[in-house]
Coordinates of N, CA and C in Angstrom, one line a residue:
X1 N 230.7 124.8 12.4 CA 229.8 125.5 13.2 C 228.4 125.1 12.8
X2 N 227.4 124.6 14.0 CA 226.2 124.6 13.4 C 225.1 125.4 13.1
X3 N 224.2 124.9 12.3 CA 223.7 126.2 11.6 C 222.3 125.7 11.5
X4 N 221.1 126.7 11.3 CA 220.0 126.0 10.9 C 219.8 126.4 9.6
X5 N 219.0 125.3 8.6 CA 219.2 125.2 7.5 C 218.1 126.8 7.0
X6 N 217.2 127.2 7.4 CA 216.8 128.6 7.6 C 218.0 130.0 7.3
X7 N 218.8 129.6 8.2 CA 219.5 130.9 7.9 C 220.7 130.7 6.9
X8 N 221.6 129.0 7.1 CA 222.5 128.8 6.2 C 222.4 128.4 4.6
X9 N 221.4 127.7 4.8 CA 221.5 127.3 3.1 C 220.0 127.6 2.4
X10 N 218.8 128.9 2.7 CA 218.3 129.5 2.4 C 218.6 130.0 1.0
X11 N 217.9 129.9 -0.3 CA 218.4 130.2 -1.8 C 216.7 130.7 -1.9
X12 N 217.1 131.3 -3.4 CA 216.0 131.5 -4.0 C 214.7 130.5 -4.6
X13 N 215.7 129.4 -4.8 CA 214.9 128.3 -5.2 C 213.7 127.6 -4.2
X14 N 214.4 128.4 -2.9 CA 213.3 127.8 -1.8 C 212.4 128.4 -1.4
X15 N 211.3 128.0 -1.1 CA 210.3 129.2 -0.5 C 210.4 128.8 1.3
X16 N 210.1 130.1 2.0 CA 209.7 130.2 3.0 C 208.2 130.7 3.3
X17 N 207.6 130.0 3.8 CA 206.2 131.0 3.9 C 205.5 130.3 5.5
X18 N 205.1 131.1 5.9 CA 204.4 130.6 7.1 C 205.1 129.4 8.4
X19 N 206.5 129.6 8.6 CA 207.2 129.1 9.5 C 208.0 127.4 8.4
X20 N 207.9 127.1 7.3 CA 208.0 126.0 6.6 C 208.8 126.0 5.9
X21 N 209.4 125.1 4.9 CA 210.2 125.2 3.8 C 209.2 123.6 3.2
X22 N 208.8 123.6 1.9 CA 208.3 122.8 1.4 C 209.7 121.5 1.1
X23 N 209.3 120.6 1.8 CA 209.9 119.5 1.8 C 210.5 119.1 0.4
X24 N 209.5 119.1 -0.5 CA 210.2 118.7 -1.6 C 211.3 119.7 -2.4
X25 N 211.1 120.8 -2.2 CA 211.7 121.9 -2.8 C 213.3 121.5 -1.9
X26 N 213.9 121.0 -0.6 CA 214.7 120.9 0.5 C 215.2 120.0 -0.3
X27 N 214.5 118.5 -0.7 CA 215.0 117.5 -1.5 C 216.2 117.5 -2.8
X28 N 215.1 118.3 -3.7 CA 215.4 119.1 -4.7 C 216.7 119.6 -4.6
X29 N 217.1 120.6 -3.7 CA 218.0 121.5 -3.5 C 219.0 120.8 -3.5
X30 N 219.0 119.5 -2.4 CA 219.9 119.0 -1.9 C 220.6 118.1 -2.9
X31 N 219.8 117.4 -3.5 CA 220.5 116.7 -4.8 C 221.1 117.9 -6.1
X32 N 220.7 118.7 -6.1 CA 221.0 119.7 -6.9 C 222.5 120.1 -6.9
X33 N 222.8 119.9 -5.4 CA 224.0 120.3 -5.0 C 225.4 119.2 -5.1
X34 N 224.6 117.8 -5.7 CA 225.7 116.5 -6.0 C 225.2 116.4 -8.0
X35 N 226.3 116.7 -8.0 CA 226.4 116.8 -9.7 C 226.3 115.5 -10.0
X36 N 226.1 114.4 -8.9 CA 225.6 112.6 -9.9 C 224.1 112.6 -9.6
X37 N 223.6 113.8 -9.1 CA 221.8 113.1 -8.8 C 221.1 114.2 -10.2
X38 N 221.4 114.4 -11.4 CA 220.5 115.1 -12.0 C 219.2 115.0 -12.2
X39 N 219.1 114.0 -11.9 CA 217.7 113.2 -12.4 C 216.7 112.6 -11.5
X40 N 215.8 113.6 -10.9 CA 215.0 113.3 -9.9 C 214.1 113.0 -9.7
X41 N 212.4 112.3 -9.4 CA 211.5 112.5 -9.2 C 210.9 112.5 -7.5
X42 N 210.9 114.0 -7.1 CA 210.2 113.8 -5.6 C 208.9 114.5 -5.6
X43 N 208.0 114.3 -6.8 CA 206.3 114.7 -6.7 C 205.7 113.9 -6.0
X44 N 206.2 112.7 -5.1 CA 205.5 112.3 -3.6 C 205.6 113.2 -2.2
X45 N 206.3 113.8 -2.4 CA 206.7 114.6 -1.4 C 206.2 116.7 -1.3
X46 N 205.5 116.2 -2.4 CA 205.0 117.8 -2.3 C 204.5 117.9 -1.4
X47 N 203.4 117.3 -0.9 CA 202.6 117.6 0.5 C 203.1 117.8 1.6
X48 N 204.4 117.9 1.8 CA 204.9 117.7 3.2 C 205.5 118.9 3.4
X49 N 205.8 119.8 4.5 CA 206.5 120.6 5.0 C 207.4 120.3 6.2
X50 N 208.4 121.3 6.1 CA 209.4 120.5 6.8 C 210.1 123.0 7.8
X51 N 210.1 122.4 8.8 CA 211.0 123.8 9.7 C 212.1 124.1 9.5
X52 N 212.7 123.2 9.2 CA 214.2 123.4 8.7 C 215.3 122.4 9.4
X53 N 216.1 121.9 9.7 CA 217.2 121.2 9.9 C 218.7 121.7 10.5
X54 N 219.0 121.2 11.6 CA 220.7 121.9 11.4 C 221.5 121.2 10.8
X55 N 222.7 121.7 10.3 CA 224.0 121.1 9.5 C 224.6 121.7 10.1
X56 N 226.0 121.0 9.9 CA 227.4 121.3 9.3 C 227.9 122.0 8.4
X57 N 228.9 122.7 8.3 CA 229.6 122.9 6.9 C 230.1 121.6 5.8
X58 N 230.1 120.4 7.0 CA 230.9 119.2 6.5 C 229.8 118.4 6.3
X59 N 228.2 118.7 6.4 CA 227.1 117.7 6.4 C 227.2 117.0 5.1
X60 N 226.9 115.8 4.8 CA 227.0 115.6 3.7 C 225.7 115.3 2.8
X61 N 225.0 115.2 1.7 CA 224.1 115.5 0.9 C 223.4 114.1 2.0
X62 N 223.8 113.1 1.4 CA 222.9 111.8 1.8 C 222.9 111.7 3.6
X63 N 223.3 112.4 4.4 CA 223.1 112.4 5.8 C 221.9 113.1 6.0
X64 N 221.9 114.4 5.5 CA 220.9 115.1 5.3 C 219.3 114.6 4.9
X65 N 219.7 113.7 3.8 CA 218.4 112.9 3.0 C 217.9 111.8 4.2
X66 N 219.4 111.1 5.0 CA 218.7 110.2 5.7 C 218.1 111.2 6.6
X67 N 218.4 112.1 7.1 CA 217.7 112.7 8.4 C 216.5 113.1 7.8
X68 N 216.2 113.5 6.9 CA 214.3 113.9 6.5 C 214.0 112.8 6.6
X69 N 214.5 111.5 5.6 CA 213.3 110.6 5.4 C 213.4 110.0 7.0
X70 N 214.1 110.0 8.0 CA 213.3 109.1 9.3 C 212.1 109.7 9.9
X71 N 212.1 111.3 9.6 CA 210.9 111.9 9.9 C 209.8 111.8 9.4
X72 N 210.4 112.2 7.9 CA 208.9 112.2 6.7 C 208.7 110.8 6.3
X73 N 209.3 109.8 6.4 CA 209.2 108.6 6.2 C 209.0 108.0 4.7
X74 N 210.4 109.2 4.0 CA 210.1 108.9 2.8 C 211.8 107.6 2.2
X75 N 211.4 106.8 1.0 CA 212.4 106.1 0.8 C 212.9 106.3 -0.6
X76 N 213.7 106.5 -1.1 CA 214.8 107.1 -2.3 C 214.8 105.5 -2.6
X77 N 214.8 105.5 -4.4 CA 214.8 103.9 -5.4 C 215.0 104.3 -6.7
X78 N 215.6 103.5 -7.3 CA 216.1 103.4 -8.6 C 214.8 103.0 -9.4
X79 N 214.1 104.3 -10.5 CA 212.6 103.9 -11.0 C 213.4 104.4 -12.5
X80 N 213.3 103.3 -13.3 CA 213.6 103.7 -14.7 C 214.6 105.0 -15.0
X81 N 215.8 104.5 -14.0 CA 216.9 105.5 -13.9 C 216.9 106.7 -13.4
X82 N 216.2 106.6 -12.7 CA 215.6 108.0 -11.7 C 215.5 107.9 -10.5
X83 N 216.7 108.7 -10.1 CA 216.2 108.5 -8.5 C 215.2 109.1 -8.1
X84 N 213.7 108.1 -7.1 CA 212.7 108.6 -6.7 C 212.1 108.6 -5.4
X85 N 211.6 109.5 -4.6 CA 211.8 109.4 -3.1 C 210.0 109.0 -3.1
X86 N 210.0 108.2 -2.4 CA 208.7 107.3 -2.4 C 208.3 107.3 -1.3
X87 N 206.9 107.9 -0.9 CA 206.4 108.3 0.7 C 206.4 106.8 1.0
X88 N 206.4 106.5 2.1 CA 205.9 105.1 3.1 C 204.5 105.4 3.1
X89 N 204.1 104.2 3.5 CA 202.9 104.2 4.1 C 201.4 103.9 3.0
X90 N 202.1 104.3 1.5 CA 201.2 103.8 0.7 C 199.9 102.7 0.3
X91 N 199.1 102.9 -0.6 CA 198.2 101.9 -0.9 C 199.3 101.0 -1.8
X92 N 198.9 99.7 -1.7 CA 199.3 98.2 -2.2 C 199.8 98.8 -3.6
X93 N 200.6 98.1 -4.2 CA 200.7 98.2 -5.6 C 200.3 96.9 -6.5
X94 N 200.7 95.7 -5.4 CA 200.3 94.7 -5.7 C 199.7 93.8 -4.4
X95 N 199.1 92.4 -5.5 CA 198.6 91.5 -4.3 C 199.5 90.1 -4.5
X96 N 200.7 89.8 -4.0 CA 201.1 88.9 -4.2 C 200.6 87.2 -3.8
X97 N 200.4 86.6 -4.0 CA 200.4 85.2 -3.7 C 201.3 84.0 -4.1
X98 N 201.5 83.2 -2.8 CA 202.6 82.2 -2.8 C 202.4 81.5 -3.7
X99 N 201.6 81.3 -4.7 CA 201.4 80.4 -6.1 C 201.9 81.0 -6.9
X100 N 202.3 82.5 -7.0 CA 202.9 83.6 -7.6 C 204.5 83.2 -8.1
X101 N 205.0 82.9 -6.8 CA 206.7 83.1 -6.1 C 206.9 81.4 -7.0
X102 N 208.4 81.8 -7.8 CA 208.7 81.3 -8.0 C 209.6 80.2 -8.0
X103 N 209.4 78.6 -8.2 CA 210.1 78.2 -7.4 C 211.1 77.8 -7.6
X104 N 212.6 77.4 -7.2 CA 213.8 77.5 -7.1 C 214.8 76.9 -5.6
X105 N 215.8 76.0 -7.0 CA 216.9 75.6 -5.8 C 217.8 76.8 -5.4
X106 N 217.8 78.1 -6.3 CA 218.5 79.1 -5.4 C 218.7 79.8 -4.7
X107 N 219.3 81.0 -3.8 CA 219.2 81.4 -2.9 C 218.1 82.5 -2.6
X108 N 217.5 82.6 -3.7 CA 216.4 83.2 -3.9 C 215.0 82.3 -3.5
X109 N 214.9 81.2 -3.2 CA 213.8 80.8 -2.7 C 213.0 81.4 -1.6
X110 N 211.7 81.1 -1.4 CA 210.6 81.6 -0.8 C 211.4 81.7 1.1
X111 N 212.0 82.3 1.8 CA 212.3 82.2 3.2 C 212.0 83.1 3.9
X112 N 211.3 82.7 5.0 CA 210.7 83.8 5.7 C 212.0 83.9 7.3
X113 N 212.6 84.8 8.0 CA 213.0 85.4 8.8 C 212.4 85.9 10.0
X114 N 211.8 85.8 11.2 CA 211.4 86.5 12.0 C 212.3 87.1 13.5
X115 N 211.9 88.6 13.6 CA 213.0 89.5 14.3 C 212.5 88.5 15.6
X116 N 213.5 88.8 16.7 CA 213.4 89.1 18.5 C 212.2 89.8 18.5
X117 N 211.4 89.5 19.3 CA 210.6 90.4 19.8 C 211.2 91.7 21.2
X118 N 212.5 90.9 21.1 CA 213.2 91.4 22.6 C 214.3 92.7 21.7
X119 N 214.3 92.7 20.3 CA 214.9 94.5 20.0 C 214.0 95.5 19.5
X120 N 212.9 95.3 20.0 CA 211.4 96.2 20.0 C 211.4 97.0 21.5
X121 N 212.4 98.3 21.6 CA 211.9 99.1 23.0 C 210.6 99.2 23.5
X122 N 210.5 98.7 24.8 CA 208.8 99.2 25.6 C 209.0 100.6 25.2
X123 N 210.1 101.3 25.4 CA 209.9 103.0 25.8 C 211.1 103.2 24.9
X124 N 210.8 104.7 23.2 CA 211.5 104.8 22.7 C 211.2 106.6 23.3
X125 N 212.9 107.4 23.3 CA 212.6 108.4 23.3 C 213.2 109.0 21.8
X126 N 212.7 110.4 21.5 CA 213.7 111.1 20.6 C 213.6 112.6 21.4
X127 N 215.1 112.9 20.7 CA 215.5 113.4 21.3 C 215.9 114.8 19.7
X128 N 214.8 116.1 20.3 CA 214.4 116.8 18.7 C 214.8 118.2 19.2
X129 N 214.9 118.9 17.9 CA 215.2 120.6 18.4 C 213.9 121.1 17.9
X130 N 213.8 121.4 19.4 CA 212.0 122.1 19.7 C 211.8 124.0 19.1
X131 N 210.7 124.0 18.4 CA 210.7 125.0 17.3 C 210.1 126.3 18.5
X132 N 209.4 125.9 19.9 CA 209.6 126.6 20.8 C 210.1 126.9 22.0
X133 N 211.2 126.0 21.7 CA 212.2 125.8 22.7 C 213.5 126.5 22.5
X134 N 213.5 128.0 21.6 CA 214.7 128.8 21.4 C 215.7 127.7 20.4
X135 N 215.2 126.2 19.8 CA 216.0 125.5 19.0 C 217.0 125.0 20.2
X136 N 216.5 124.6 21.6 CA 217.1 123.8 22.4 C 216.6 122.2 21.9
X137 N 217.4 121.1 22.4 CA 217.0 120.0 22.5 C 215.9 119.4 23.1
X138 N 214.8 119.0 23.0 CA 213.6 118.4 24.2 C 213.6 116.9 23.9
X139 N 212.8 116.7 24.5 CA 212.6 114.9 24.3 C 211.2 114.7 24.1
X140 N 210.8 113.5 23.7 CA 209.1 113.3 23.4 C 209.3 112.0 23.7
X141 N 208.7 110.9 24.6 CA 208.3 109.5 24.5 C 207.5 109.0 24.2
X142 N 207.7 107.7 23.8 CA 206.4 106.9 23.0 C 206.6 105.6 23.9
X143 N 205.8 105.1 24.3 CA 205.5 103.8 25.2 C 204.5 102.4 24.6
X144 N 205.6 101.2 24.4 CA 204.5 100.2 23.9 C 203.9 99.1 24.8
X145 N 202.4 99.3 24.8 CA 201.9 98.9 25.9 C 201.9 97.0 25.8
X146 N 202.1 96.6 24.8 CA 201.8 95.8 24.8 C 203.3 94.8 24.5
X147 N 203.3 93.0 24.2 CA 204.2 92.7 24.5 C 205.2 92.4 25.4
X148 N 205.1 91.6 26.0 CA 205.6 91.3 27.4 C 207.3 91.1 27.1
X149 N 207.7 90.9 26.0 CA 209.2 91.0 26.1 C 209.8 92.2 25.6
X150 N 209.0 92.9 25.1 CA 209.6 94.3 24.8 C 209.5 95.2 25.8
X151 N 211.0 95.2 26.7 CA 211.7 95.5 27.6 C 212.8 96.7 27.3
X152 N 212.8 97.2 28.1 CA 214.3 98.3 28.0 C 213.7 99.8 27.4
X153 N 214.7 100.7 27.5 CA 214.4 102.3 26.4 C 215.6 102.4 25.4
X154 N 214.9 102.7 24.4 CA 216.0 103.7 23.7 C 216.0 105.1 23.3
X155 N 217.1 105.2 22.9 CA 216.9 106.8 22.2 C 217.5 107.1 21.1
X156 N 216.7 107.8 20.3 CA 217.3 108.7 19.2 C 216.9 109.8 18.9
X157 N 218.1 109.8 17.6 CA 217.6 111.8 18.0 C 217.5 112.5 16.3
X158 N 217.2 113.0 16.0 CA 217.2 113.8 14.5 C 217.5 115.5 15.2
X159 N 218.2 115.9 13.5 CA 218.4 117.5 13.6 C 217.1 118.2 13.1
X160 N 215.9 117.3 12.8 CA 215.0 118.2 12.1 C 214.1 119.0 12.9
X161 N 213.4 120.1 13.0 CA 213.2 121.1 13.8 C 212.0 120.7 14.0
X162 N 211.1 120.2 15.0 CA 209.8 120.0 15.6 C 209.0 121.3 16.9
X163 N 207.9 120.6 16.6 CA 206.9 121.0 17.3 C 207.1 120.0 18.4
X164 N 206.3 120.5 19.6 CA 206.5 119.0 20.6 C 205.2 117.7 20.0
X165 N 203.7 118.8 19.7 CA 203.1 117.6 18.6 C 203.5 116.6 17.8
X166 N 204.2 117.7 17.0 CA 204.9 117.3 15.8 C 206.1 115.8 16.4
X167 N 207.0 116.4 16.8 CA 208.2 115.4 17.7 C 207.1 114.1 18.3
X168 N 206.5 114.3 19.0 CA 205.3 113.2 19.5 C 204.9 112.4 18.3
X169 N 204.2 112.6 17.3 CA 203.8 111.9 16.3 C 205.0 111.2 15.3
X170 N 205.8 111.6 15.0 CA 207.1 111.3 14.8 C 207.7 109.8 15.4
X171 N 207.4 109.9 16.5 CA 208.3 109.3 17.7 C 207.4 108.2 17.7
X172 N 206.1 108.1 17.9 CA 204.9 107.3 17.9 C 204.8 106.1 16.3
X173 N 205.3 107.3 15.6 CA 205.0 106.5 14.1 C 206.4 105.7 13.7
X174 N 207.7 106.1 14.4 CA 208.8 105.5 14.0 C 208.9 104.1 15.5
X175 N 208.6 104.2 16.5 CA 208.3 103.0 17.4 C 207.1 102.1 16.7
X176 N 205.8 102.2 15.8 CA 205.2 101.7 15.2 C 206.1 100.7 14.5
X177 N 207.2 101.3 13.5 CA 207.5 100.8 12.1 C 208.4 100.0 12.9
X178 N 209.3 99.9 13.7 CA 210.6 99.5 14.5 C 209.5 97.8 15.0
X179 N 208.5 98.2 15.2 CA 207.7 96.6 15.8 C 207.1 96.4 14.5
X180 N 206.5 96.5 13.2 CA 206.3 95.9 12.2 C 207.7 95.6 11.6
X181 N 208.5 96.1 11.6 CA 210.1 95.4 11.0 C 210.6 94.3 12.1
X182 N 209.5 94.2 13.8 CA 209.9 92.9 14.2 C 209.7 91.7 13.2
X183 N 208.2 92.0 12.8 CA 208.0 90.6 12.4 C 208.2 90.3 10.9
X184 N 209.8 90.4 10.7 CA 210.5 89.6 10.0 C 210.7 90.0 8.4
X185 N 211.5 89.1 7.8 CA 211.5 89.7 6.8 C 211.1 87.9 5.3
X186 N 210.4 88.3 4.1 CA 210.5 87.2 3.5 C 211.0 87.3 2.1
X187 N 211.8 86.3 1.7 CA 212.7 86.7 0.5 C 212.6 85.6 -0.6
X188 N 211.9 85.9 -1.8 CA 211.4 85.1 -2.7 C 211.6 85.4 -4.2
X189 N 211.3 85.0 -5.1 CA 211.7 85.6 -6.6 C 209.9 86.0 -7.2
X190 N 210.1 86.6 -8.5 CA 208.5 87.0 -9.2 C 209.4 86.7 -10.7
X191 N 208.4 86.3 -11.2 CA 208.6 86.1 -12.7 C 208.8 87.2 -13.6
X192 N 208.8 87.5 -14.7 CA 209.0 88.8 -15.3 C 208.1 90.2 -15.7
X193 N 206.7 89.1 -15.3 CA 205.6 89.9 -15.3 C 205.4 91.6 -14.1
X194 N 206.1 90.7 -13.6 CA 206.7 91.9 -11.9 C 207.8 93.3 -11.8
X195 N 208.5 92.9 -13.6 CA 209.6 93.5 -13.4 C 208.7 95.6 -13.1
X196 N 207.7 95.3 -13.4 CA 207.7 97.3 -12.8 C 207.6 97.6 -11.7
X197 N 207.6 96.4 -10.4 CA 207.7 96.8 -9.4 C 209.0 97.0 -8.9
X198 N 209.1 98.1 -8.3 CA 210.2 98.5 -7.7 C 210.4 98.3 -6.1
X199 N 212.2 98.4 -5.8 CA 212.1 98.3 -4.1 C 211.4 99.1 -3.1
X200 N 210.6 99.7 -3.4 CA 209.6 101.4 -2.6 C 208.5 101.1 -3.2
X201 N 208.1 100.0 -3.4 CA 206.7 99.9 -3.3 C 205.9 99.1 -2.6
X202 N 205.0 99.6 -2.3 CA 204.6 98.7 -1.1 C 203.7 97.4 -1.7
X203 N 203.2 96.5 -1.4 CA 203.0 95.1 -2.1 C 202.4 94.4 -0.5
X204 N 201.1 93.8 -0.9 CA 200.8 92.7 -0.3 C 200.9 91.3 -0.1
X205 N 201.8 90.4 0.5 CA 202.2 89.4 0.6 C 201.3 88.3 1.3
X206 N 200.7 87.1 0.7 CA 200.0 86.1 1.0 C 200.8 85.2 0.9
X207 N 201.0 84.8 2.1 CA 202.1 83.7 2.6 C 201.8 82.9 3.5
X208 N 202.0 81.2 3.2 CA 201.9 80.7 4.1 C 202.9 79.3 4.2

C-alpha cells in the first residue's frame, strides 16, 4: 500500500515544522534503518527541505536515496570510509591541467568521449505529486530552445512531493544536467598528490 512518508515513517528523530521534513534528518533516518551504513556524513545537506515522499512497504533504503538525490541533486561517495552525500553543483575543488594527467600506455590514458547530441530531449516532462493537488500526479515541462538535433519528449517522474514551482525548477535543472552530461565524458589518471580528491567532487578540467 502506498503511503506518504509524513504519515508512514514519521519518528521522533524527525522534525516536522512548517509543511517540511529537513532533508538531511530523511537521509539520516534512512540509512539508520540498513545496519551496513553506520557511518555517515550528510552536513551538505542541512540546507535543504524536502515534503515528504511516497513508499512502499517493500521500498527499499537505496530507491528512496536515489529518488531525493534526482531532486536535491545530491551524490553519496566513499570519503575516508564514510559514506558522504555531496550537494552537486559546487565550487571547484581543483584546477586540473593536461600537463597534470599522467601519461600511460594503459587503459587509463587521457580519452575524451562525446554524447549524441540527438539523446538530449527538446521537451522533458516530469511527472510529480503536487502538494496542492490533494497528492494527485501533475506534470511540469521544461523546453530546450536551443540545438537543432535535440528532438523528441521524454518523461519522468519522481515520488517526492512538489510544489508546481518547486516541480518546475526541478524539471528545468535536471534537463540542464542531462545536456551538460551530452558533452561527454574524459578519462585520465592524477599522480598521488590527488589522492584526496574524491568521486563527488567537482574539479576543473583543462583539456585539450
Amino acid at each position: 500500500m502506498d503511503a506518504v512518508w509524513k504519515v508512514a515513517y514519521a519518528t521522533p528523530t524527525i522534525d516536522y515544522r512548517d509543511g517540511y521534513y529537513p532533508l538531511q534528518q530523511i537521509v539520516n533516518e534512512l540509512c539508520d534503518r540498513v545496519t551496513a551504513l553506520p557511518h555517515i556524513n550528510s552536513s551538505e545537506l542541512a540546507d535543504y527541505q524536502c515534503r515528504g515522499f511516497t513508499v512502499t512497504n517493500s521500498y527499499p533504503c537505496s530507491s528512496a536515496l536515489s529518488e531525493l538525490s534526482k531532486v536535491f541533486f545530491f551524490s553519496p561517495s566513499n570519503v575516508n570510509g564514510r559514506l558522504t552525500f555531496t550537494a552537486l553543483g559546487g565550487d571547484a575543488e581543483e584546477v586540473i591541467a593536461d600537463s597534470q594527467m599522467i601519461e600511460s600506455t594503459s587503459e587509463v590514458d587521457p580519452d575524451s568521449r562525446r554524447a549524441d547530441a540527438v539523446t538530449v530531449p527538446r521537451v522533458l516532462h516530469l511527472v510529480y505529486h503536487d502538494i496542492l493537488g490533494a497528492l494527485n500526479t501533475d506534470k511540469q515541462r521544461s523546453e530546450k530552445p536551443e540545438g537543432p538535433r535535440a528532438v523528441g519528449e521524454q518523461q519522468w517522474q519522481t515520488t517526492v512531493i512538489l510544489s508546481a514551482d518547486e516541480a518546475a525548477t526541478v524539471n528545468a535543472k535536471f534537463h540542464a544536467m542531462q545536456t551538460e552530461q551530452q558533452k561527454g565524458e574524459l578519462n585520465f589518471a592524477l599522480p598521488d598528490n590527488y589522492l584526496a580528491i574524491t568521486e563527488s567532487d567537482p574539479v576543473v578540467v583543462q583539456y585539450e
